[in-house]
Tab-separated table of N, CA and C and ligand atoms in Angstrom:
chain	number	residue	atom	x	y	z
A	1	UNK	N	-3.919	-39.101	-12.214
A	1	UNK	CA	-2.989	-38.206	-12.817
A	1	UNK	C	-1.594	-38.247	-12.103
A	2	UNK	N	-0.575	-38.232	-12.843
A	2	UNK	CA	0.810	-38.123	-12.191
A	2	UNK	C	1.073	-36.564	-11.993
A	3	UNK	N	2.247	-36.417	-11.410
A	3	UNK	CA	2.671	-35.022	-11.178
A	3	UNK	C	2.825	-34.143	-12.436
A	4	UNK	N	3.406	-34.780	-13.476
A	4	UNK	CA	3.652	-34.034	-14.672
A	4	UNK	C	2.231	-33.589	-15.346
A	5	UNK	N	1.345	-34.616	-15.406
A	5	UNK	CA	0.036	-34.323	-15.920
A	5	UNK	C	-0.615	-33.189	-15.187
A	6	UNK	N	-0.608	-33.238	-13.855
A	6	UNK	CA	-1.182	-32.145	-12.991
A	6	UNK	C	-0.565	-30.872	-13.319
A	7	UNK	N	0.844	-30.824	-13.460
A	7	UNK	CA	1.451	-29.542	-13.693
A	7	UNK	C	1.090	-29.051	-15.149
A	8	UNK	N	0.978	-29.894	-16.107
A	8	UNK	CA	0.530	-29.478	-17.458
A	8	UNK	C	-0.807	-28.871	-17.372
A	9	UNK	N	-1.788	-29.551	-16.747
A	9	UNK	CA	-3.206	-29.110	-16.581
A	9	UNK	C	-3.225	-27.679	-15.876
A	10	UNK	N	-2.449	-27.575	-14.846
A	10	UNK	CA	-2.416	-26.290	-14.125
A	10	UNK	C	-1.962	-25.203	-15.005
A	11	UNK	N	-0.906	-25.539	-15.820
A	11	UNK	CA	-0.349	-24.534	-16.770
A	11	UNK	C	-1.311	-24.070	-17.792
A	12	UNK	N	-2.107	-25.014	-18.309
A	12	UNK	CA	-3.044	-24.717	-19.290
A	12	UNK	C	-4.226	-23.857	-18.690
A	13	UNK	N	-4.738	-24.268	-17.409
A	13	UNK	CA	-5.791	-23.483	-16.832
A	13	UNK	C	-5.296	-22.132	-16.510
A	14	UNK	N	-4.095	-21.933	-15.981
A	14	UNK	CA	-3.607	-20.632	-15.593
A	14	UNK	C	-3.456	-19.707	-16.857
A	15	UNK	N	-2.905	-20.345	-18.004
A	15	UNK	CA	-2.786	-19.528	-19.234
A	15	UNK	C	-4.128	-19.110	-19.657
A	16	UNK	N	-5.177	-19.875	-19.609
A	16	UNK	CA	-6.569	-19.568	-19.910
A	16	UNK	C	-7.138	-18.442	-19.088
A	17	UNK	N	-6.863	-18.530	-17.852
A	17	UNK	CA	-7.352	-17.496	-16.908
A	17	UNK	C	-6.702	-16.187	-17.215
A	18	UNK	N	-5.372	-16.178	-17.399
A	18	UNK	CA	-4.675	-14.940	-17.767
A	18	UNK	C	-5.294	-14.263	-19.114
A	19	UNK	N	-5.444	-15.237	-20.067
A	19	UNK	CA	-5.966	-14.725	-21.377
A	19	UNK	C	-7.285	-14.076	-21.080
A	20	UNK	N	-8.213	-14.744	-20.439
A	20	UNK	CA	-9.570	-14.122	-20.210
A	20	UNK	C	-9.548	-12.876	-19.423
A	21	UNK	N	-8.695	-12.852	-18.405
A	21	UNK	CA	-8.570	-11.644	-17.539
A	21	UNK	C	-8.098	-10.448	-18.312
A	22	UNK	N	-7.164	-10.666	-19.308
A	22	UNK	CA	-6.620	-9.619	-20.113
A	22	UNK	C	-7.534	-9.190	-21.232
A	23	UNK	N	-8.641	-9.974	-21.462
A	23	UNK	CA	-9.525	-9.641	-22.514
A	23	UNK	C	-10.518	-8.496	-22.033
A	24	UNK	N	-10.773	-7.567	-22.884
A	24	UNK	CA	-11.602	-6.394	-22.528
A	24	UNK	C	-12.976	-6.740	-22.083
A	25	UNK	N	-13.569	-7.724	-22.789
A	25	UNK	CA	-14.892	-8.092	-22.408
A	25	UNK	C	-14.989	-8.619	-21.013
A	26	UNK	N	-13.999	-9.423	-20.657
A	26	UNK	CA	-14.088	-10.000	-19.261
A	26	UNK	C	-13.908	-8.848	-18.217
A	27	UNK	N	-13.112	-7.771	-18.538
A	27	UNK	CA	-12.915	-6.645	-17.653
A	27	UNK	C	-14.305	-5.906	-17.339
A	28	UNK	N	-15.043	-5.695	-18.463
A	28	UNK	CA	-16.351	-5.075	-18.368
A	28	UNK	C	-17.281	-5.902	-17.429
A	29	UNK	N	-17.273	-7.221	-17.705
A	29	UNK	CA	-18.111	-8.003	-16.853
A	29	UNK	C	-17.670	-7.976	-15.363
A	30	UNK	N	-16.324	-8.030	-15.105
A	30	UNK	CA	-15.831	-7.850	-13.799
A	30	UNK	C	-16.363	-6.553	-13.081
A	31	UNK	N	-16.332	-5.480	-13.925
A	31	UNK	CA	-16.829	-4.198	-13.348
A	31	UNK	C	-18.287	-4.310	-12.967
A	32	UNK	N	-19.036	-4.959	-13.818
A	32	UNK	CA	-20.492	-5.048	-13.532
A	32	UNK	C	-20.784	-5.909	-12.254
A	33	UNK	N	-19.845	-6.926	-12.032
A	33	UNK	CA	-20.031	-7.794	-10.857
A	33	UNK	C	-19.386	-7.277	-9.590
A	34	UNK	N	-18.438	-6.382	-9.726
A	34	UNK	CA	-17.689	-5.929	-8.548
A	34	UNK	C	-18.590	-5.255	-7.585
A	35	UNK	N	-18.314	-5.513	-6.200
A	35	UNK	CA	-19.218	-5.019	-5.189
A	35	UNK	C	-18.688	-3.664	-4.784
A	36	UNK	N	-19.654	-2.664	-4.857
A	36	UNK	CA	-19.325	-1.330	-4.489
A	36	UNK	C	-19.371	-1.283	-2.916
A	37	UNK	N	-18.620	-0.168	-2.366
A	37	UNK	CA	-18.577	-0.073	-0.916
A	37	UNK	C	-20.115	0.277	-0.421
A	38	UNK	N	-20.730	0.995	-1.223
A	38	UNK	CA	-22.071	1.495	-0.824
A	38	UNK	C	-22.918	1.439	-2.097
A	39	UNK	N	-24.181	0.801	-1.930
A	39	UNK	CA	-25.146	0.903	-3.017
A	39	UNK	C	-26.080	1.978	-2.666
A	40	UNK	N	-26.306	2.995	-3.592
A	40	UNK	CA	-27.157	4.122	-3.297
A	40	UNK	C	-28.474	3.839	-3.959
A	41	UNK	N	-29.538	3.621	-3.171
A	41	UNK	CA	-30.837	3.206	-3.725
A	41	UNK	C	-31.601	4.446	-4.264
A	42	UNK	N	-31.378	5.623	-3.596
A	42	UNK	CA	-32.143	6.773	-4.053
A	42	UNK	C	-31.274	8.053	-3.955
A	43	UNK	N	-31.442	8.923	-4.899
A	43	UNK	CA	-30.822	10.168	-4.954
A	43	UNK	C	-31.784	11.309	-4.740
A	44	UNK	N	-32.849	11.044	-3.907
A	44	UNK	CA	-33.744	12.168	-3.659
A	44	UNK	C	-32.965	13.289	-2.878
A	45	UNK	N	-32.071	12.856	-2.021
A	45	UNK	CA	-31.077	13.745	-1.390
A	45	UNK	C	-29.780	13.427	-2.019
A	46	UNK	N	-28.956	14.438	-2.337
A	46	UNK	CA	-27.583	14.167	-2.917
A	46	UNK	C	-26.830	13.249	-1.963
A	47	UNK	N	-26.085	12.366	-2.414
A	47	UNK	CA	-25.277	11.507	-1.679
A	47	UNK	C	-23.982	12.137	-1.338
A	48	UNK	N	-23.573	12.121	-0.027
A	48	UNK	CA	-22.380	12.842	0.366
A	48	UNK	C	-21.103	11.959	0.256
A	49	UNK	N	-20.135	12.579	-0.466
A	49	UNK	CA	-18.847	12.011	-0.610
A	49	UNK	C	-17.723	12.869	0.008
A	50	UNK	N	-16.985	12.467	0.954
A	50	UNK	CA	-15.982	13.341	1.584
A	50	UNK	C	-14.697	13.092	0.961
A	51	UNK	N	-13.828	14.217	0.870
A	51	UNK	CA	-12.468	14.104	0.235
A	51	UNK	C	-11.597	14.647	1.485
A	52	UNK	N	-10.677	13.761	1.875
A	52	UNK	CA	-9.847	14.066	3.026
A	52	UNK	C	-8.411	13.463	2.745
A	53	UNK	N	-7.656	13.421	3.656
A	53	UNK	CA	-6.323	12.846	3.507
A	53	UNK	C	-6.456	11.310	3.340
A	54	UNK	N	-7.521	10.743	3.658
A	54	UNK	CA	-7.745	9.277	3.288
A	54	UNK	C	-8.316	9.102	1.945
A	55	UNK	N	-8.435	10.057	1.118
A	55	UNK	CA	-9.001	10.026	-0.236
A	55	UNK	C	-10.507	10.197	-0.220
A	56	UNK	N	-11.149	9.564	-1.178
A	56	UNK	CA	-12.613	9.704	-1.216
A	56	UNK	C	-13.259	8.714	-0.202
A	57	UNK	N	-14.322	9.125	0.417
A	57	UNK	CA	-15.112	8.225	1.223
A	57	UNK	C	-16.626	8.419	0.911
A	58	UNK	N	-17.301	7.383	0.471
A	58	UNK	CA	-16.783	6.147	-0.003
A	58	UNK	C	-16.002	6.152	-1.318
A	59	UNK	N	-15.286	5.197	-1.511
A	59	UNK	CA	-14.486	5.090	-2.765
A	59	UNK	C	-15.210	4.563	-3.896
A	60	UNK	N	-16.175	3.766	-3.615
A	60	UNK	CA	-16.946	3.191	-4.760
A	60	UNK	C	-18.422	3.157	-4.377
A	61	UNK	N	-19.242	3.539	-5.419
A	61	UNK	CA	-20.666	3.677	-5.213
A	61	UNK	C	-21.385	2.799	-6.298
A	62	UNK	N	-22.424	2.132	-5.877
A	62	UNK	CA	-23.175	1.326	-6.863
A	62	UNK	C	-24.474	2.093	-7.153
A	63	UNK	N	-24.742	2.282	-8.417
A	63	UNK	CA	-25.987	2.989	-8.867
A	63	UNK	C	-26.613	2.180	-10.029
A	64	UNK	N	-27.814	2.501	-10.384
A	64	UNK	CA	-28.514	1.794	-11.494
A	64	UNK	C	-28.400	2.668	-12.705
A	65	UNK	N	-28.278	1.925	-13.908
A	65	UNK	CA	-28.321	2.577	-15.153
A	65	UNK	C	-29.591	3.375	-15.368
A	66	UNK	N	-29.485	4.555	-15.851
A	66	UNK	CA	-30.668	5.460	-16.097
A	66	UNK	C	-31.153	6.261	-14.895
A	67	UNK	N	-30.506	6.015	-13.723
A	67	UNK	CA	-30.739	6.685	-12.445
A	67	UNK	C	-30.008	8.008	-12.407
A	68	UNK	N	-30.571	9.117	-12.111
A	68	UNK	CA	-29.849	10.361	-12.026
A	68	UNK	C	-29.061	10.464	-10.715
A	69	UNK	N	-27.731	10.423	-10.876
A	69	UNK	CA	-26.810	10.398	-9.804
A	69	UNK	C	-26.592	11.880	-9.332
A	70	UNK	N	-26.755	12.174	-8.055
A	70	UNK	CA	-26.487	13.425	-7.436
A	70	UNK	C	-25.498	13.299	-6.388
A	71	UNK	N	-24.337	13.817	-6.461
A	71	UNK	CA	-23.350	13.575	-5.454
A	71	UNK	C	-22.966	14.931	-4.800
A	72	UNK	N	-22.778	15.040	-3.506
A	72	UNK	CA	-22.386	16.168	-2.835
A	72	UNK	C	-21.067	16.010	-2.287
A	73	UNK	N	-20.025	16.512	-3.004
A	73	UNK	CA	-18.633	16.346	-2.600
A	73	UNK	C	-18.262	17.454	-1.595
A	74	UNK	N	-17.558	16.992	-0.508
A	74	UNK	CA	-17.127	17.929	0.541
A	74	UNK	C	-15.690	17.694	0.948
A	75	UNK	N	-14.886	18.635	0.651
A	75	UNK	CA	-13.413	18.449	1.107
A	75	UNK	C	-13.225	18.923	2.514
A	76	UNK	N	-12.850	18.062	3.397
A	76	UNK	CA	-12.908	18.358	4.801
A	76	UNK	C	-11.591	18.713	5.465
A	77	UNK	N	-10.470	18.606	4.745
A	77	UNK	CA	-9.210	19.020	5.215
A	77	UNK	C	-8.300	19.525	4.086
A	78	UNK	N	-7.165	20.068	4.477
A	78	UNK	CA	-6.237	20.583	3.447
A	78	UNK	C	-5.126	19.737	3.245
A	79	UNK	N	-5.048	18.539	4.002
A	79	UNK	CA	-3.957	17.621	3.887
A	79	UNK	C	-4.055	16.707	2.692
A	80	UNK	N	-4.580	17.210	1.598
A	80	UNK	CA	-4.649	16.393	0.374
A	80	UNK	C	-4.594	17.309	-0.845
A	81	UNK	N	-4.487	16.793	-1.993
A	81	UNK	CA	-4.405	17.604	-3.173
A	81	UNK	C	-5.774	17.672	-3.861
A	82	UNK	N	-6.828	17.363	-3.144
A	82	UNK	CA	-8.177	17.198	-3.699
A	82	UNK	C	-8.871	18.537	-3.868
A	83	UNK	N	-8.289	19.492	-4.501
A	83	UNK	CA	-8.925	20.804	-4.661
A	83	UNK	C	-9.838	20.834	-5.818
A	84	UNK	N	-9.907	19.710	-6.639
A	84	UNK	CA	-10.776	19.706	-7.710
A	84	UNK	C	-11.352	18.286	-7.763
A	85	UNK	N	-12.561	18.182	-8.390
A	85	UNK	CA	-13.233	16.887	-8.572
A	85	UNK	C	-13.336	16.757	-10.090
A	86	UNK	N	-12.962	15.610	-10.636
A	86	UNK	CA	-12.949	15.339	-12.142
A	86	UNK	C	-13.715	14.085	-12.432
A	87	UNK	N	-14.569	14.162	-13.339
A	87	UNK	CA	-15.236	12.992	-13.931
A	87	UNK	C	-14.885	13.021	-15.440
A	88	UNK	N	-13.756	12.299	-15.770
A	88	UNK	CA	-13.264	12.539	-17.172
A	88	UNK	C	-14.309	12.057	-18.217
A	89	UNK	N	-14.976	11.035	-18.046
A	89	UNK	CA	-15.938	10.523	-18.988
A	89	UNK	C	-17.168	11.451	-19.184
A	90	UNK	N	-17.465	12.141	-18.070
A	90	UNK	CA	-18.581	13.107	-18.115
A	90	UNK	C	-18.166	14.512	-18.495
A	91	UNK	N	-16.876	14.729	-18.730
A	91	UNK	CA	-16.350	16.063	-19.010
A	91	UNK	C	-16.736	16.990	-17.869
A	92	UNK	N	-16.652	16.504	-16.595
A	92	UNK	CA	-16.989	17.341	-15.439
A	92	UNK	C	-15.707	17.653	-14.680
A	93	UNK	N	-15.454	18.911	-14.401
A	93	UNK	CA	-14.286	19.321	-13.652
A	93	UNK	C	-14.784	20.503	-12.798
A	94	UNK	N	-14.700	20.336	-11.427
A	94	UNK	CA	-15.261	21.469	-10.589
A	94	UNK	C	-14.195	21.691	-9.435
A	95	UNK	N	-14.113	22.920	-8.990
A	95	UNK	CA	-13.318	23.338	-7.851
A	95	UNK	C	-13.910	22.680	-6.594
A	96	UNK	N	-13.164	22.345	-5.639
A	96	UNK	CA	-13.584	21.895	-4.273
A	96	UNK	C	-13.043	22.828	-3.286
A	97	UNK	N	-13.651	23.951	-3.013
A	97	UNK	CA	-13.156	24.798	-1.819
A	97	UNK	C	-13.375	24.066	-0.608
A	98	UNK	N	-12.578	24.290	0.349
A	98	UNK	CA	-12.537	23.594	1.730
A	98	UNK	C	-13.948	23.792	2.292
A	99	UNK	N	-14.596	22.643	2.821
A	99	UNK	CA	-15.708	22.685	3.631
A	99	UNK	C	-16.995	23.322	2.886
A	100	UNK	N	-16.878	23.265	1.551
A	100	UNK	CA	-18.145	23.696	0.743
A	100	UNK	C	-18.609	22.478	-0.010
A	101	UNK	N	-20.000	22.389	0.004
A	101	UNK	CA	-20.585	21.299	-0.720
A	101	UNK	C	-20.700	21.643	-2.189
A	102	UNK	N	-20.102	20.685	-2.970
A	102	UNK	CA	-20.170	20.850	-4.446
A	102	UNK	C	-20.940	19.807	-5.081
A	103	UNK	N	-21.984	20.120	-5.763
A	103	UNK	CA	-22.845	19.138	-6.433
A	103	UNK	C	-22.404	18.699	-7.853
A	104	UNK	N	-22.408	17.425	-8.044
A	104	UNK	CA	-22.126	16.819	-9.377
A	104	UNK	C	-23.369	16.017	-9.696
A	105	UNK	N	-23.877	16.278	-10.905
A	105	UNK	CA	-25.036	15.366	-11.347
A	105	UNK	C	-24.922	14.917	-12.724
A	106	UNK	N	-25.213	13.745	-12.939
A	106	UNK	CA	-25.336	13.105	-14.284
A	106	UNK	C	-26.160	11.888	-14.272
A	107	UNK	N	-26.507	11.468	-15.467
A	107	UNK	CA	-27.333	10.242	-15.625
A	107	UNK	C	-26.575	9.168	-16.445
A	108	UNK	N	-26.048	8.143	-15.826
A	108	UNK	CA	-25.304	7.107	-16.628
A	108	UNK	C	-26.324	6.281	-17.441
A	109	UNK	N	-26.053	6.170	-18.727
A	109	UNK	CA	-26.923	5.451	-19.709
A	109	UNK	C	-26.408	4.077	-20.019
A	110	UNK	N	-25.235	3.763	-19.465
A	110	UNK	CA	-24.688	2.437	-19.772
A	110	UNK	C	-24.165	1.874	-18.469
A	111	UNK	N	-24.108	0.582	-18.382
A	111	UNK	CA	-23.523	-0.144	-17.227
A	111	UNK	C	-22.000	-0.061	-17.373
A	112	UNK	N	-21.308	-0.304	-16.298
A	112	UNK	CA	-19.851	-0.222	-16.300
A	112	UNK	C	-19.346	0.726	-15.214
A	113	UNK	N	-18.079	1.124	-15.458
A	113	UNK	CA	-17.382	1.828	-14.399
A	113	UNK	C	-17.243	3.318	-14.782
A	114	UNK	N	-17.539	4.258	-13.874
A	114	UNK	CA	-17.248	5.647	-14.172
A	114	UNK	C	-16.290	6.159	-13.052
A	115	UNK	N	-15.107	6.500	-13.486
A	115	UNK	CA	-14.062	6.869	-12.443
A	115	UNK	C	-14.229	8.380	-12.174
A	116	UNK	N	-13.795	8.687	-10.926
A	116	UNK	CA	-13.622	10.154	-10.636
A	116	UNK	C	-12.246	10.340	-9.894
A	117	UNK	N	-11.692	11.496	-10.007
A	117	UNK	CA	-10.398	11.672	-9.476
A	117	UNK	C	-10.360	13.128	-9.001
A	118	UNK	N	-9.184	13.372	-8.295
A	118	UNK	CA	-8.800	14.778	-7.976
A	118	UNK	C	-8.204	15.374	-9.185
A	119	UNK	N	-7.884	16.656	-9.184
A	119	UNK	CA	-7.417	17.372	-10.401
A	119	UNK	C	-6.103	16.787	-10.960
A	120	UNK	N	-5.398	16.095	-10.035
A	120	UNK	CA	-4.071	15.558	-10.546
A	120	UNK	C	-4.139	14.030	-10.737
A	121	UNK	N	-5.349	13.471	-10.649
A	121	UNK	CA	-5.490	12.030	-11.026
A	121	UNK	C	-4.758	11.121	-9.857
A	122	UNK	N	-4.717	11.654	-8.686
A	122	UNK	CA	-3.996	10.901	-7.649
A	122	UNK	C	-5.053	10.211	-6.762
A	123	UNK	N	-6.053	10.927	-6.243
A	123	UNK	CA	-7.099	10.346	-5.435
A	123	UNK	C	-8.046	9.749	-6.387
A	124	UNK	N	-8.548	8.556	-6.179
A	124	UNK	CA	-9.491	7.931	-7.091
A	124	UNK	C	-10.754	7.356	-6.401
A	125	UNK	N	-11.745	7.377	-7.114
A	125	UNK	CA	-13.017	6.706	-6.698
A	125	UNK	C	-13.769	6.282	-7.984
A	126	UNK	N	-14.784	5.515	-7.767
A	126	UNK	CA	-15.626	5.055	-8.926
A	126	UNK	C	-17.004	4.813	-8.718
A	127	UNK	N	-17.825	4.959	-9.751
A	127	UNK	CA	-19.208	4.692	-9.668
A	127	UNK	C	-19.397	3.372	-10.511
A	128	UNK	N	-20.040	2.372	-9.882
A	128	UNK	CA	-20.292	1.137	-10.622
A	128	UNK	C	-21.706	1.217	-11.029
A	129	UNK	N	-21.994	1.391	-12.300
A	129	UNK	CA	-23.329	1.376	-12.849
A	129	UNK	C	-23.769	0.001	-13.174
A	130	UNK	N	-24.842	-0.489	-12.565
A	130	UNK	CA	-25.249	-1.932	-12.649
A	130	UNK	C	-26.745	-1.997	-13.070
B	1	CU	CU1	-4.505	15.343	-6.478
């Protein structure tokens, strides 16, 4: 292959990659393959998520479809705007008083991504249902 042929091939491959990446189907599959920070095997005990000036910790959790997810949110400092926890898809919005454990529970019935945010949609985390 000469230089021009290589360049042409590269252009075609790149255009294809961009096309697939922008396609909704590919996005869903990426979400299913994405590696969460923590995989939670069991929710016998609620899983603790802290909210601080660093945001949510952990920021991404892996769970299984059909598994009842129990999260214990605790806001540990006032140097953030995380005074609410919101799961838009689940229609959940709860106040997060300082240093109080707030339980959020739901059962995801589909694979994919479930986002959660602070009341102003600034701090972000996600549940990857696999
Ligand atoms: Cu906020």
